[in-house]
PDB file of N, CA and C in Angstrom:
ATOM      1  N   SER A   1      26.641   2.588  67.762  1.00  0.00           N
ATOM      2  CA  SER A   1      26.811   2.307  69.183  1.00  0.00           C
ATOM      3  C   SER A   1      26.809   3.605  69.987  1.00  0.00           C
ATOM      4  N   VAL A   2      26.302   3.510  71.170  1.00  0.00           N
ATOM      5  CA  VAL A   2      26.254   4.662  72.065  1.00  0.00           C
ATOM      6  C   VAL A   2      27.591   4.848  72.790  1.00  0.00           C
ATOM      7  N   ASP A   3      28.456   3.847  72.759  1.00  0.00           N
ATOM      8  CA  ASP A   3      29.720   3.925  73.498  1.00  0.00           C
ATOM      9  C   ASP A   3      30.581   5.133  73.149  1.00  0.00           C
ATOM     10  N   PRO A   4      30.767   5.488  71.878  1.00  0.00           N
ATOM     11  CA  PRO A   4      31.590   6.677  71.597  1.00  0.00           C
ATOM     12  C   PRO A   4      31.037   7.945  72.261  1.00  0.00           C
ATOM     13  N   ILE A   5      29.730   8.060  72.322  1.00  0.00           N
ATOM     14  CA  ILE A   5      29.121   9.218  72.979  1.00  0.00           C
ATOM     15  C   ILE A   5      29.402   9.173  74.476  1.00  0.00           C
ATOM     16  N   LEU A   6      29.312   7.989  75.055  1.00  0.00           N
ATOM     17  CA  LEU A   6      29.558   7.850  76.491  1.00  0.00           C
ATOM     18  C   LEU A   6      31.007   8.114  76.863  1.00  0.00           C
ATOM     19  N   GLN A   7      31.914   8.001  75.899  1.00  0.00           N
ATOM     20  CA  GLN A   7      33.328   8.236  76.169  1.00  0.00           C
ATOM     21  C   GLN A   7      33.697   9.715  76.149  1.00  0.00           C
ATOM     22  N   LEU A   8      32.779  10.568  75.710  1.00  0.00           N
ATOM     23  CA  LEU A   8      33.047  12.007  75.741  1.00  0.00           C
ATOM     24  C   LEU A   8      33.259  12.445  77.182  1.00  0.00           C
ATOM     25  N   LYS A   9      34.208  13.321  77.374  1.00  0.00           N
ATOM     26  CA  LYS A   9      34.548  13.780  78.716  1.00  0.00           C
ATOM     27  C   LYS A   9      33.309  14.332  79.425  1.00  0.00           C
ATOM     28  N   GLY A  10      33.027  13.803  80.586  1.00  0.00           N
ATOM     29  CA  GLY A  10      31.937  14.277  81.417  1.00  0.00           C
ATOM     30  C   GLY A  10      30.563  13.709  81.094  1.00  0.00           C
ATOM     31  N   MET A  11      30.441  12.920  80.023  1.00  0.00           N
ATOM     32  CA  MET A  11      29.121  12.437  79.611  1.00  0.00           C
ATOM     33  C   MET A  11      28.495  11.509  80.653  1.00  0.00           C
ATOM     34  N   LYS A  12      29.238  10.518  81.122  1.00  0.00           N
ATOM     35  CA  LYS A  12      28.673   9.587  82.104  1.00  0.00           C
ATOM     36  C   LYS A  12      28.281  10.314  83.390  1.00  0.00           C
ATOM     37  N   THR A  13      29.118  11.237  83.815  1.00  0.00           N
ATOM     38  CA  THR A  13      28.814  12.008  85.023  1.00  0.00           C
ATOM     39  C   THR A  13      27.554  12.840  84.825  1.00  0.00           C
ATOM     40  N   ALA A  14      27.436  13.459  83.662  1.00  0.00           N
ATOM     41  CA  ALA A  14      26.248  14.268  83.371  1.00  0.00           C
ATOM     42  C   ALA A  14      24.987  13.409  83.392  1.00  0.00           C
ATOM     43  N   LEU A  15      25.070  12.225  82.818  1.00  0.00           N
ATOM     44  CA  LEU A  15      23.912  11.332  82.817  1.00  0.00           C
ATOM     45  C   LEU A  15      23.541  10.913  84.233  1.00  0.00           C
ATOM     46  N   LYS A  16      24.547  10.539  85.011  1.00  0.00           N
ATOM     47  CA  LYS A  16      24.280  10.097  86.380  1.00  0.00           C
ATOM     48  C   LYS A  16      23.702  11.216  87.239  1.00  0.00           C
ATOM     49  N   ASN A  17      24.094  12.458  86.936  1.00  0.00           N
ATOM     50  CA  ASN A  17      23.634  13.602  87.723  1.00  0.00           C
ATOM     51  C   ASN A  17      22.370  14.248  87.160  1.00  0.00           C
ATOM     52  N   ALA A  18      21.801  13.681  86.133  1.00  0.00           N
ATOM     53  CA  ALA A  18      20.639  14.280  85.468  1.00  0.00           C
ATOM     54  C   ALA A  18      19.366  14.195  86.297  1.00  0.00           C
ATOM     55  N   GLY A  19      19.345  13.323  87.282  1.00  0.00           N
ATOM     56  CA  GLY A  19      18.165  13.212  88.125  1.00  0.00           C
ATOM     57  C   GLY A  19      17.041  12.406  87.504  1.00  0.00           C
ATOM     58  N   ALA A  20      17.355  11.664  86.471  1.00  0.00           N
ATOM     59  CA  ALA A  20      16.358  10.822  85.801  1.00  0.00           C
ATOM     60  C   ALA A  20      16.920   9.415  85.675  1.00  0.00           C
ATOM     61  N   PRO A  21      16.052   8.417  85.689  1.00  0.00           N
ATOM     62  CA  PRO A  21      16.546   7.048  85.525  1.00  0.00           C
ATOM     63  C   PRO A  21      17.135   6.848  84.131  1.00  0.00           C
ATOM     64  N   ILE A  22      18.141   6.008  84.070  1.00  0.00           N
ATOM     65  CA  ILE A  22      18.784   5.680  82.796  1.00  0.00           C
ATOM     66  C   ILE A  22      18.391   4.258  82.437  1.00  0.00           C
ATOM     67  N   VAL A  23      17.705   4.128  81.316  1.00  0.00           N
ATOM     68  CA  VAL A  23      17.210   2.832  80.862  1.00  0.00           C
ATOM     69  C   VAL A  23      17.757   2.561  79.469  1.00  0.00           C
ATOM     70  N   ALA A  24      18.225   1.342  79.264  1.00  0.00           N
ATOM     71  CA  ALA A  24      18.723   0.919  77.951  1.00  0.00           C
ATOM     72  C   ALA A  24      17.808  -0.163  77.393  1.00  0.00           C
ATOM     73  N   VAL A  25      17.726  -0.219  76.087  1.00  0.00           N
ATOM     74  CA  VAL A  25      17.023  -1.297  75.396  1.00  0.00           C
ATOM     75  C   VAL A  25      18.094  -2.146  74.737  1.00  0.00           C
ATOM     76  N   SER A  26      18.140  -3.417  75.081  1.00  0.00           N
ATOM     77  CA  SER A  26      19.185  -4.286  74.552  1.00  0.00           C
ATOM     78  C   SER A  26      19.083  -4.422  73.034  1.00  0.00           C
ATOM     79  N   PRO A  27      20.218  -4.240  72.337  1.00  0.00           N
ATOM     80  CA  PRO A  27      20.238  -4.457  70.891  1.00  0.00           C
ATOM     81  C   PRO A  27      20.415  -5.932  70.538  1.00  0.00           C
ATOM     82  N   ILE A  28      20.596  -6.754  71.570  1.00  0.00           N
ATOM     83  CA  ILE A  28      20.831  -8.185  71.381  1.00  0.00           C
ATOM     84  C   ILE A  28      19.572  -8.949  71.779  1.00  0.00           C
ATOM     85  N   ILE A  29      19.148  -9.831  70.886  1.00  0.00           N
ATOM     86  CA  ILE A  29      17.989 -10.687  71.149  1.00  0.00           C
ATOM     87  C   ILE A  29      18.368 -12.111  70.769  1.00  0.00           C
ATOM     88  N   GLY A  30      18.293 -13.005  71.731  1.00  0.00           N
ATOM     89  CA  GLY A  30      18.608 -14.400  71.452  1.00  0.00           C
ATOM     90  C   GLY A  30      20.017 -14.612  70.931  1.00  0.00           C
ATOM     91  N   GLY A  31      20.952 -13.818  71.415  1.00  0.00           N
ATOM     92  CA  GLY A  31      22.349 -13.971  71.016  1.00  0.00           C
ATOM     93  C   GLY A  31      22.697 -13.358  69.675  1.00  0.00           C
ATOM     94  N   LYS A  32      21.794 -12.556  69.122  1.00  0.00           N
ATOM     95  CA  LYS A  32      22.046 -11.915  67.827  1.00  0.00           C
ATOM     96  C   LYS A  32      21.607 -10.460  67.879  1.00  0.00           C
ATOM     97  N   ALA A  33      22.288  -9.640  67.084  1.00  0.00           N
ATOM     98  CA  ALA A  33      21.854  -8.252  66.942  1.00  0.00           C
ATOM     99  C   ALA A  33      20.762  -8.212  65.890  1.00  0.00           C
ATOM    100  N   ILE A  34      19.658  -7.610  66.223  1.00  0.00           N
ATOM    101  CA  ILE A  34      18.568  -7.496  65.262  1.00  0.00           C
ATOM    102  C   ILE A  34      18.973  -6.567  64.127  1.00  0.00           C
ATOM    103  N   LYS A  35      19.732  -5.529  64.457  1.00  0.00           N
ATOM    104  CA  LYS A  35      20.129  -4.532  63.472  1.00  0.00           C
ATOM    105  C   LYS A  35      21.422  -3.887  63.953  1.00  0.00           C
ATOM    106  N   GLY A  36      22.268  -3.503  63.049  1.00  0.00           N
ATOM    107  CA  GLY A  36      23.470  -2.778  63.431  1.00  0.00           C
ATOM    108  C   GLY A  36      24.636  -3.684  63.773  1.00  0.00           C
ATOM    109  N   PRO A  37      25.739  -3.054  64.198  1.00  0.00           N
ATOM    110  CA  PRO A  37      27.003  -3.768  64.381  1.00  0.00           C
ATOM    111  C   PRO A  37      27.249  -4.325  65.777  1.00  0.00           C
ATOM    112  N   ALA A  38      26.265  -4.294  66.660  1.00  0.00           N
ATOM    113  CA  ALA A  38      26.511  -4.654  68.063  1.00  0.00           C
ATOM    114  C   ALA A  38      27.130  -6.037  68.230  1.00  0.00           C
ATOM    115  N   ALA A  39      26.578  -7.051  67.583  1.00  0.00           N
ATOM    116  CA  ALA A  39      27.093  -8.419  67.749  1.00  0.00           C
ATOM    117  C   ALA A  39      28.527  -8.527  67.241  1.00  0.00           C
ATOM    118  N   LYS A  40      28.791  -7.955  66.098  1.00  0.00           N
ATOM    119  CA  LYS A  40      30.144  -8.002  65.524  1.00  0.00           C
ATOM    120  C   LYS A  40      31.144  -7.300  66.443  1.00  0.00           C
ATOM    121  N   MET A  41      30.750  -6.149  66.961  1.00  0.00           N
ATOM    122  CA  MET A  41      31.638  -5.411  67.853  1.00  0.00           C
ATOM    123  C   MET A  41      31.903  -6.190  69.136  1.00  0.00           C
ATOM    124  N   MET A  42      30.879  -6.824  69.672  1.00  0.00           N
ATOM    125  CA  MET A  42      31.057  -7.600  70.894  1.00  0.00           C
ATOM    126  C   MET A  42      32.000  -8.771  70.661  1.00  0.00           C
ATOM    127  N   GLN A  43      31.829  -9.454  69.536  1.00  0.00           N
ATOM    128  CA  GLN A  43      32.714 -10.572  69.206  1.00  0.00           C
ATOM    129  C   GLN A  43      34.151 -10.094  69.072  1.00  0.00           C
ATOM    130  N   GLU A  44      34.351  -8.961  68.404  1.00  0.00           N
ATOM    131  CA  GLU A  44      35.699  -8.426  68.222  1.00  0.00           C
ATOM    132  C   GLU A  44      36.347  -8.056  69.548  1.00  0.00           C
ATOM    133  N   LEU A  45      35.533  -7.698  70.533  1.00  0.00           N
ATOM    134  CA  LEU A  45      36.048  -7.366  71.859  1.00  0.00           C
ATOM    135  C   LEU A  45      36.181  -8.596  72.755  1.00  0.00           C
ATOM    136  N   GLY A  46      35.850  -9.763  72.199  1.00  0.00           N
ATOM    137  CA  GLY A  46      35.967 -11.004  72.951  1.00  0.00           C
ATOM    138  C   GLY A  46      34.859 -11.218  73.966  1.00  0.00           C
ATOM    139  N   LYS A  47      33.727 -10.561  73.766  1.00  0.00           N
ATOM    140  CA  LYS A  47      32.610 -10.703  74.698  1.00  0.00           C
ATOM    141  C   LYS A  47      31.555 -11.618  74.108  1.00  0.00           C
ATOM    142  N   ASP A  48      30.832 -12.305  74.995  1.00  0.00           N
ATOM    143  CA  ASP A  48      29.700 -13.110  74.554  1.00  0.00           C
ATOM    144  C   ASP A  48      28.630 -12.186  73.991  1.00  0.00           C
ATOM    145  N   VAL A  49      28.005 -12.627  72.934  1.00  0.00           N
ATOM    146  CA  VAL A  49      26.911 -11.847  72.355  1.00  0.00           C
ATOM    147  C   VAL A  49      25.639 -12.247  73.094  1.00  0.00           C
ATOM    148  N   SER A  50      25.338 -11.503  74.147  1.00  0.00           N
ATOM    149  CA  SER A  50      24.164 -11.809  74.963  1.00  0.00           C
ATOM    150  C   SER A  50      23.722 -10.572  75.727  1.00  0.00           C
ATOM    151  N   VAL A  51      22.497 -10.616  76.211  1.00  0.00           N
ATOM    152  CA  VAL A  51      22.008  -9.511  77.033  1.00  0.00           C
ATOM    153  C   VAL A  51      22.785  -9.428  78.349  1.00  0.00           C
ATOM    154  N   LEU A  52      23.356 -10.535  78.791  1.00  0.00           N
ATOM    155  CA  LEU A  52      24.173 -10.496  80.009  1.00  0.00           C
ATOM    156  C   LEU A  52      25.412  -9.641  79.802  1.00  0.00           C
ATOM    157  N   SER A  53      26.011  -9.733  78.623  1.00  0.00           N
ATOM    158  CA  SER A  53      27.173  -8.892  78.317  1.00  0.00           C
ATOM    159  C   SER A  53      26.778  -7.423  78.233  1.00  0.00           C
ATOM    160  N   ILE A  54      25.618  -7.156  77.657  1.00  0.00           N
ATOM    161  CA  ILE A  54      25.121  -5.774  77.596  1.00  0.00           C
ATOM    162  C   ILE A  54      24.927  -5.245  79.016  1.00  0.00           C
ATOM    163  N   ALA A  55      24.281  -6.032  79.861  1.00  0.00           N
ATOM    164  CA  ALA A  55      24.040  -5.622  81.245  1.00  0.00           C
ATOM    165  C   ALA A  55      25.350  -5.370  81.987  1.00  0.00           C
ATOM    166  N   ALA A  56      26.303  -6.266  81.842  1.00  0.00           N
ATOM    167  CA  ALA A  56      27.583  -6.108  82.527  1.00  0.00           C
ATOM    168  C   ALA A  56      28.323  -4.864  82.034  1.00  0.00           C
ATOM    169  N   HIS A  57      28.254  -4.619  80.734  1.00  0.00           N
ATOM    170  CA  HIS A  57      28.962  -3.482  80.139  1.00  0.00           C
ATOM    171  C   HIS A  57      28.433  -2.148  80.675  1.00  0.00           C
ATOM    172  N   TYR A  58      27.126  -2.054  80.859  1.00  0.00           N
ATOM    173  CA  TYR A  58      26.512  -0.799  81.294  1.00  0.00           C
ATOM    174  C   TYR A  58      26.095  -0.805  82.763  1.00  0.00           C
ATOM    175  N   GLN A  59      26.524  -1.808  83.497  1.00  0.00           N
ATOM    176  CA  GLN A  59      26.099  -2.009  84.885  1.00  0.00           C
ATOM    177  C   GLN A  59      26.279  -0.774  85.762  1.00  0.00           C
ATOM    178  N   ASP A  60      27.366  -0.058  85.600  1.00  0.00           N
ATOM    179  CA  ASP A  60      27.631   1.104  86.449  1.00  0.00           C
ATOM    180  C   ASP A  60      26.912   2.365  85.980  1.00  0.00           C
ATOM    181  N   LEU A  61      26.181   2.268  84.877  1.00  0.00           N
ATOM    182  CA  LEU A  61      25.530   3.450  84.321  1.00  0.00           C
ATOM    183  C   LEU A  61      24.008   3.376  84.345  1.00  0.00           C
ATOM    184  N   ILE A  62      23.462   2.209  84.003  1.00  0.00           N
ATOM    185  CA  ILE A  62      22.010   2.121  83.816  1.00  0.00           C
ATOM    186  C   ILE A  62      21.280   1.683  85.085  1.00  0.00           C
ATOM    187  N   ASP A  63      20.043   2.135  85.166  1.00  0.00           N
ATOM    188  CA  ASP A  63      19.158   1.712  86.253  1.00  0.00           C
ATOM    189  C   ASP A  63      18.293   0.537  85.818  1.00  0.00           C
ATOM    190  N   GLY A  64      17.985   0.490  84.524  1.00  0.00           N
ATOM    191  CA  GLY A  64      17.108  -0.550  84.007  1.00  0.00           C
ATOM    192  C   GLY A  64      17.506  -0.981  82.614  1.00  0.00           C
ATOM    193  N   LEU A  65      17.132  -2.217  82.279  1.00  0.00           N
ATOM    194  CA  LEU A  65      17.424  -2.774  80.962  1.00  0.00           C
ATOM    195  C   LEU A  65      16.171  -3.453  80.427  1.00  0.00           C
ATOM    196  N   VAL A  66      15.805  -3.091  79.211  1.00  0.00           N
ATOM    197  CA  VAL A  66      14.677  -3.716  78.523  1.00  0.00           C
ATOM    198  C   VAL A  66      15.239  -4.844  77.674  1.00  0.00           C
ATOM    199  N   ILE A  67      14.715  -6.056  77.885  1.00  0.00           N
ATOM    200  CA  ILE A  67      15.163  -7.204  77.096  1.00  0.00           C
ATOM    201  C   ILE A  67      13.959  -7.870  76.436  1.00  0.00           C
ATOM    202  N   ASP A  68      14.235  -8.595  75.378  1.00  0.00           N
ATOM    203  CA  ASP A  68      13.175  -9.267  74.632  1.00  0.00           C
ATOM    204  C   ASP A  68      12.716 -10.531  75.358  1.00  0.00           C
ATOM    205  N   VAL A  69      11.493 -10.932  75.054  1.00  0.00           N
ATOM    206  CA  VAL A  69      10.927 -12.146  75.643  1.00  0.00           C
ATOM    207  C   VAL A  69      11.783 -13.379  75.341  1.00  0.00           C
ATOM    208  N   LYS A  70      12.520 -13.363  74.240  1.00  0.00           N
ATOM    209  CA  LYS A  70      13.389 -14.501  73.912  1.00  0.00           C
ATOM    210  C   LYS A  70      14.521 -14.672  74.921  1.00  0.00           C
ATOM    211  N   ASP A  71      14.826 -13.619  75.670  1.00  0.00           N
ATOM    212  CA  ASP A  71      15.902 -13.666  76.662  1.00  0.00           C
ATOM    213  C   ASP A  71      15.370 -13.648  78.096  1.00  0.00           C
ATOM    214  N   ALA A  72      14.091 -13.933  78.257  1.00  0.00           N
ATOM    215  CA  ALA A  72      13.442 -13.842  79.573  1.00  0.00           C
ATOM    216  C   ALA A  72      14.160 -14.660  80.645  1.00  0.00           C
ATOM    217  N   GLU A  73      14.696 -15.807  80.275  1.00  0.00           N
ATOM    218  CA  GLU A  73      15.351 -16.666  81.271  1.00  0.00           C
ATOM    219  C   GLU A  73      16.606 -16.027  81.864  1.00  0.00           C
ATOM    220  N   LEU A  74      17.129 -14.979  81.222  1.00  0.00           N
ATOM    221  CA  LEU A  74      18.328 -14.302  81.715  1.00  0.00           C
ATOM    222  C   LEU A  74      18.004 -13.131  82.646  1.00  0.00           C
ATOM    223  N   ALA A  75      16.739 -12.774  82.747  1.00  0.00           N
ATOM    224  CA  ALA A  75      16.335 -11.632  83.574  1.00  0.00           C
ATOM    225  C   ALA A  75      16.787 -11.756  85.031  1.00  0.00           C
ATOM    226  N   PRO A  76      16.654 -12.922  85.675  1.00  0.00           N
ATOM    227  CA  PRO A  76      17.108 -13.012  87.068  1.00  0.00           C
ATOM    228  C   PRO A  76      18.604 -12.703  87.234  1.00  0.00           C
ATOM    229  N   GLN A  77      19.414 -13.126  86.285  1.00  0.00           N
ATOM    230  CA  GLN A  77      20.851 -12.849  86.370  1.00  0.00           C
ATOM    231  C   GLN A  77      21.134 -11.358  86.211  1.00  0.00           C
ATOM    232  N   ILE A  78      20.363 -10.699  85.373  1.00  0.00           N
ATOM    233  CA  ILE A  78      20.531  -9.252  85.197  1.00  0.00           C
ATOM    234  C   ILE A  78      20.114  -8.533  86.476  1.00  0.00           C
ATOM    235  N   ARG A  79      19.025  -8.974  87.065  1.00  0.00           N
ATOM    236  CA  ARG A  79      18.560  -8.363  88.319  1.00  0.00           C
ATOM    237  C   ARG A  79      19.584  -8.562  89.433  1.00  0.00           C
ATOM    238  N   GLU A  80      20.281  -9.698  89.423  1.00  0.00           N
ATOM    239  CA  GLU A  80      21.330  -9.948  90.421  1.00  0.00           C
ATOM    240  C   GLU A  80      22.473  -8.948  90.297  1.00  0.00           C
ATOM    241  N   MET A  81      22.636  -8.346  89.118  1.00  0.00           N
ATOM    242  CA  MET A  81      23.657  -7.315  88.907  1.00  0.00           C
ATOM    243  C   MET A  81      23.207  -5.966  89.465  1.00  0.00           C
ATOM    244  N   GLY A  82      21.979  -5.913  89.980  1.00  0.00           N
ATOM    245  CA  GLY A  82      21.447  -4.664  90.503  1.00  0.00           C
ATOM    246  C   GLY A  82      20.753  -3.814  89.457  1.00  0.00           C
ATOM    247  N   ILE A  83      20.403  -4.422  88.333  1.00  0.00           N
ATOM    248  CA  ILE A  83      19.747  -3.712  87.236  1.00  0.00           C
ATOM    249  C   ILE A  83      18.293  -4.174  87.159  1.00  0.00           C
ATOM    250  N   LYS A  84      17.376  -3.230  87.248  1.00  0.00           N
ATOM    251  CA  LYS A  84      15.964  -3.572  87.067  1.00  0.00           C
ATOM    252  C   LYS A  84      15.775  -4.016  85.622  1.00  0.00           C
ATOM    253  N   THR A  85      14.869  -4.962  85.422  1.00  0.00           N
ATOM    254  CA  THR A  85      14.732  -5.564  84.094  1.00  0.00           C
ATOM    255  C   THR A  85      13.274  -5.648  83.678  1.00  0.00           C
ATOM    256  N   LEU A  86      13.023  -5.215  82.451  1.00  0.00           N
ATOM    257  CA  LEU A  86      11.704  -5.357  81.844  1.00  0.00           C
ATOM    258  C   LEU A  86      11.822  -6.351  80.704  1.00  0.00           C
ATOM    259  N   VAL A  87      11.005  -7.384  80.759  1.00  0.00           N
ATOM    260  CA  VAL A  87      10.945  -8.376  79.686  1.00  0.00           C
ATOM    261  C   VAL A  87       9.709  -8.068  78.859  1.00  0.00           C
ATOM    262  N   THR A  88       9.911  -7.800  77.580  1.00  0.00           N
ATOM    263  CA  THR A  88       8.793  -7.464  76.703  1.00  0.00           C
ATOM    264  C   THR A  88       9.161  -7.784  75.257  1.00  0.00           C
ATOM    265  N   GLN A  89       8.179  -7.735  74.403  1.00  0.00           N
ATOM    266  CA  GLN A  89       8.430  -7.902  72.973  1.00  0.00           C
ATOM    267  C   GLN A  89       9.177  -6.656  72.496  1.00  0.00           C
ATOM    268  N   SER A  90      10.422  -6.820  72.059  1.00  0.00           N
ATOM    269  CA  SER A  90      11.200  -5.642  71.668  1.00  0.00           C
ATOM    270  C   SER A  90      11.512  -5.572  70.177  1.00  0.00           C
ATOM    271  N   VAL A  91      11.082  -6.551  69.417  1.00  0.00           N
ATOM    272  CA  VAL A  91      11.262  -6.490  67.964  1.00  0.00           C
ATOM    273  C   VAL A  91      10.154  -5.607  67.404  1.00  0.00           C
ATOM    274  N   MET A  92      10.568  -4.570  66.701  1.00  0.00           N
ATOM    275  CA  MET A  92       9.604  -3.619  66.149  1.00  0.00           C
ATOM    276  C   MET A  92       9.390  -3.924  64.672  1.00  0.00           C
ATOM    277  N   THR A  93       8.195  -4.353  64.343  1.00  0.00           N
ATOM    278  CA  THR A  93       7.904  -4.744  62.965  1.00  0.00           C
ATOM    279  C   THR A  93       7.000  -3.754  62.241  1.00  0.00           C
ATOM    280  N   ASP A  94       6.337  -2.889  63.002  1.00  0.00           N
ATOM    281  CA  ASP A  94       5.448  -1.902  62.392  1.00  0.00           C
ATOM    282  C   ASP A  94       5.283  -0.732  63.362  1.00  0.00           C
ATOM    283  N   LEU A  95       4.508   0.257  62.958  1.00  0.00           N
ATOM    284  CA  LEU A  95       4.327   1.448  63.784  1.00  0.00           C
ATOM    285  C   LEU A  95       3.748   1.109  65.153  1.00  0.00           C
ATOM    286  N   ASN A  96       2.768   0.227  65.195  1.00  0.00           N
ATOM    287  CA  ASN A  96       2.166  -0.142  66.482  1.00  0.00           C
ATOM    288  C   ASN A  96       3.179  -0.761  67.425  1.00  0.00           C
ATOM    289  N   SER A  97       4.027  -1.653  66.920  1.00  0.00           N
ATOM    290  CA  SER A  97       5.021  -2.287  67.793  1.00  0.00           C
ATOM    291  C   SER A  97       6.063  -1.273  68.257  1.00  0.00           C
ATOM    292  N   ARG A  98       6.360  -0.282  67.438  1.00  0.00           N
ATOM    293  CA  ARG A  98       7.280   0.785  67.852  1.00  0.00           C
ATOM    294  C   ARG A  98       6.664   1.606  68.991  1.00  0.00           C
ATOM    295  N   ILE A  99       5.407   1.953  68.820  1.00  0.00           N
ATOM    296  CA  ILE A  99       4.707   2.734  69.845  1.00  0.00           C
ATOM    297  C   ILE A  99       4.600   1.935  71.143  1.00  0.00           C
ATOM    298  N   GLU A 100       4.263   0.658  71.044  1.00  0.00           N
ATOM    299  CA  GLU A 100       4.132  -0.189  72.237  1.00  0.00           C
ATOM    300  C   GLU A 100       5.453  -0.302  72.989  1.00  0.00           C
ATOM    301  N   LEU A 101       6.561  -0.486  72.255  1.00  0.00           N
ATOM    302  CA  LEU A 101       7.862  -0.584  72.918  1.00  0.00           C
ATOM    303  C   LEU A 101       8.239   0.749  73.555  1.00  0.00           C
ATOM    304  N   ALA A 102       7.998   1.841  72.858  1.00  0.00           N
ATOM    305  CA  ALA A 102       8.303   3.159  73.419  1.00  0.00           C
ATOM    306  C   ALA A 102       7.507   3.400  74.698  1.00  0.00           C
ATOM    307  N   GLN A 103       6.219   3.076  74.685  1.00  0.00           N
ATOM    308  CA  GLN A 103       5.383   3.291  75.869  1.00  0.00           C
ATOM    309  C   GLN A 103       5.814   2.388  77.020  1.00  0.00           C
ATOM    310  N   ALA A 104       6.098   1.130  76.717  1.00  0.00           N
ATOM    311  CA  ALA A 104       6.550   0.199  77.757  1.00  0.00           C
ATOM    312  C   ALA A 104       7.865   0.674  78.371  1.00  0.00           C
ATOM    313  N   THR A 105       8.761   1.191  77.536  1.00  0.00           N
ATOM    314  CA  THR A 105      10.053   1.674  78.020  1.00  0.00           C
ATOM    315  C   THR A 105       9.878   2.916  78.891  1.00  0.00           C
ATOM    316  N   LEU A 106       9.016   3.832  78.481  1.00  0.00           N
ATOM    317  CA  LEU A 106       8.746   5.025  79.298  1.00  0.00           C
ATOM    318  C   LEU A 106       8.121   4.660  80.641  1.00  0.00           C
ATOM    319  N   ASP A 107       7.163   3.751  80.623  1.00  0.00           N
ATOM    320  CA  ASP A 107       6.537   3.306  81.872  1.00  0.00           C
ATOM    321  C   ASP A 107       7.570   2.648  82.785  1.00  0.00           C
ATOM    322  N   PHE A 108       8.429   1.839  82.197  1.00  0.00           N
ATOM    323  CA  PHE A 108       9.485   1.163  82.951  1.00  0.00           C
ATOM    324  C   PHE A 108      10.462   2.180  83.541  1.00  0.00           C
ATOM    325  N   ALA A 109      10.817   3.193  82.772  1.00  0.00           N
ATOM    326  CA  ALA A 109      11.726   4.229  83.274  1.00  0.00           C
ATOM    327  C   ALA A 109      11.124   4.923  84.493  1.00  0.00           C
ATOM    328  N   ARG A 110       9.826   5.169  84.450  1.00  0.00           N
ATOM    329  CA  ARG A 110       9.156   5.771  85.611  1.00  0.00           C
ATOM    330  C   ARG A 110       9.278   4.858  86.836  1.00  0.00           C
ATOM    331  N   GLU A 111       9.103   3.553  86.620  1.00  0.00           N
ATOM    332  CA  GLU A 111       9.243   2.591  87.721  1.00  0.00           C
ATOM    333  C   GLU A 111      10.672   2.586  88.259  1.00  0.00           C
ATOM    334  N   CYS A 112      11.642   2.704  87.370  1.00  0.00           N
ATOM    335  CA  CYS A 112      13.050   2.691  87.786  1.00  0.00           C
ATOM    336  C   CYS A 112      13.394   3.924  88.612  1.00  0.00           C
ATOM    337  N   GLY A 113      12.672   4.999  88.375  1.00  0.00           N
ATOM    338  CA  GLY A 113      12.945   6.241  89.088  1.00  0.00           C
ATOM    339  C   GLY A 113      12.275   6.344  90.441  1.00  0.00           C
ATOM    340  N   SER A 114      11.381   5.416  90.724  1.00  0.00           N
ATOM    341  CA  SER A 114      10.669   5.514  92.012  1.00  0.00           C
ATOM    342  C   SER A 114      11.228   4.581  93.049  1.00  0.00           C
TER     343      SER A 114
END
């Protein structure tokens, strides 16, 4: 999780003052974590395992959120939080899908910064 890093003194301020858009890629797809402990940690904290919870958690930090096509119906609610949203295929199954997601995220970050 990125949260321990964000809790370091001055980290959030440094990110906000960096002069670049802050974009996150949701680790949650269709109410499940594709990899890692995100879903388990969210449950332990009493939060719904959803991209909406991810958006709410980082609302004061991020400019944009990349979500998977499986969660497309939640994009309007995320946008209502003031977070720009990119809906795209975010499951990476091979090198090409990794490159495509990276490029889509970079392009989206540029849009968030303008």
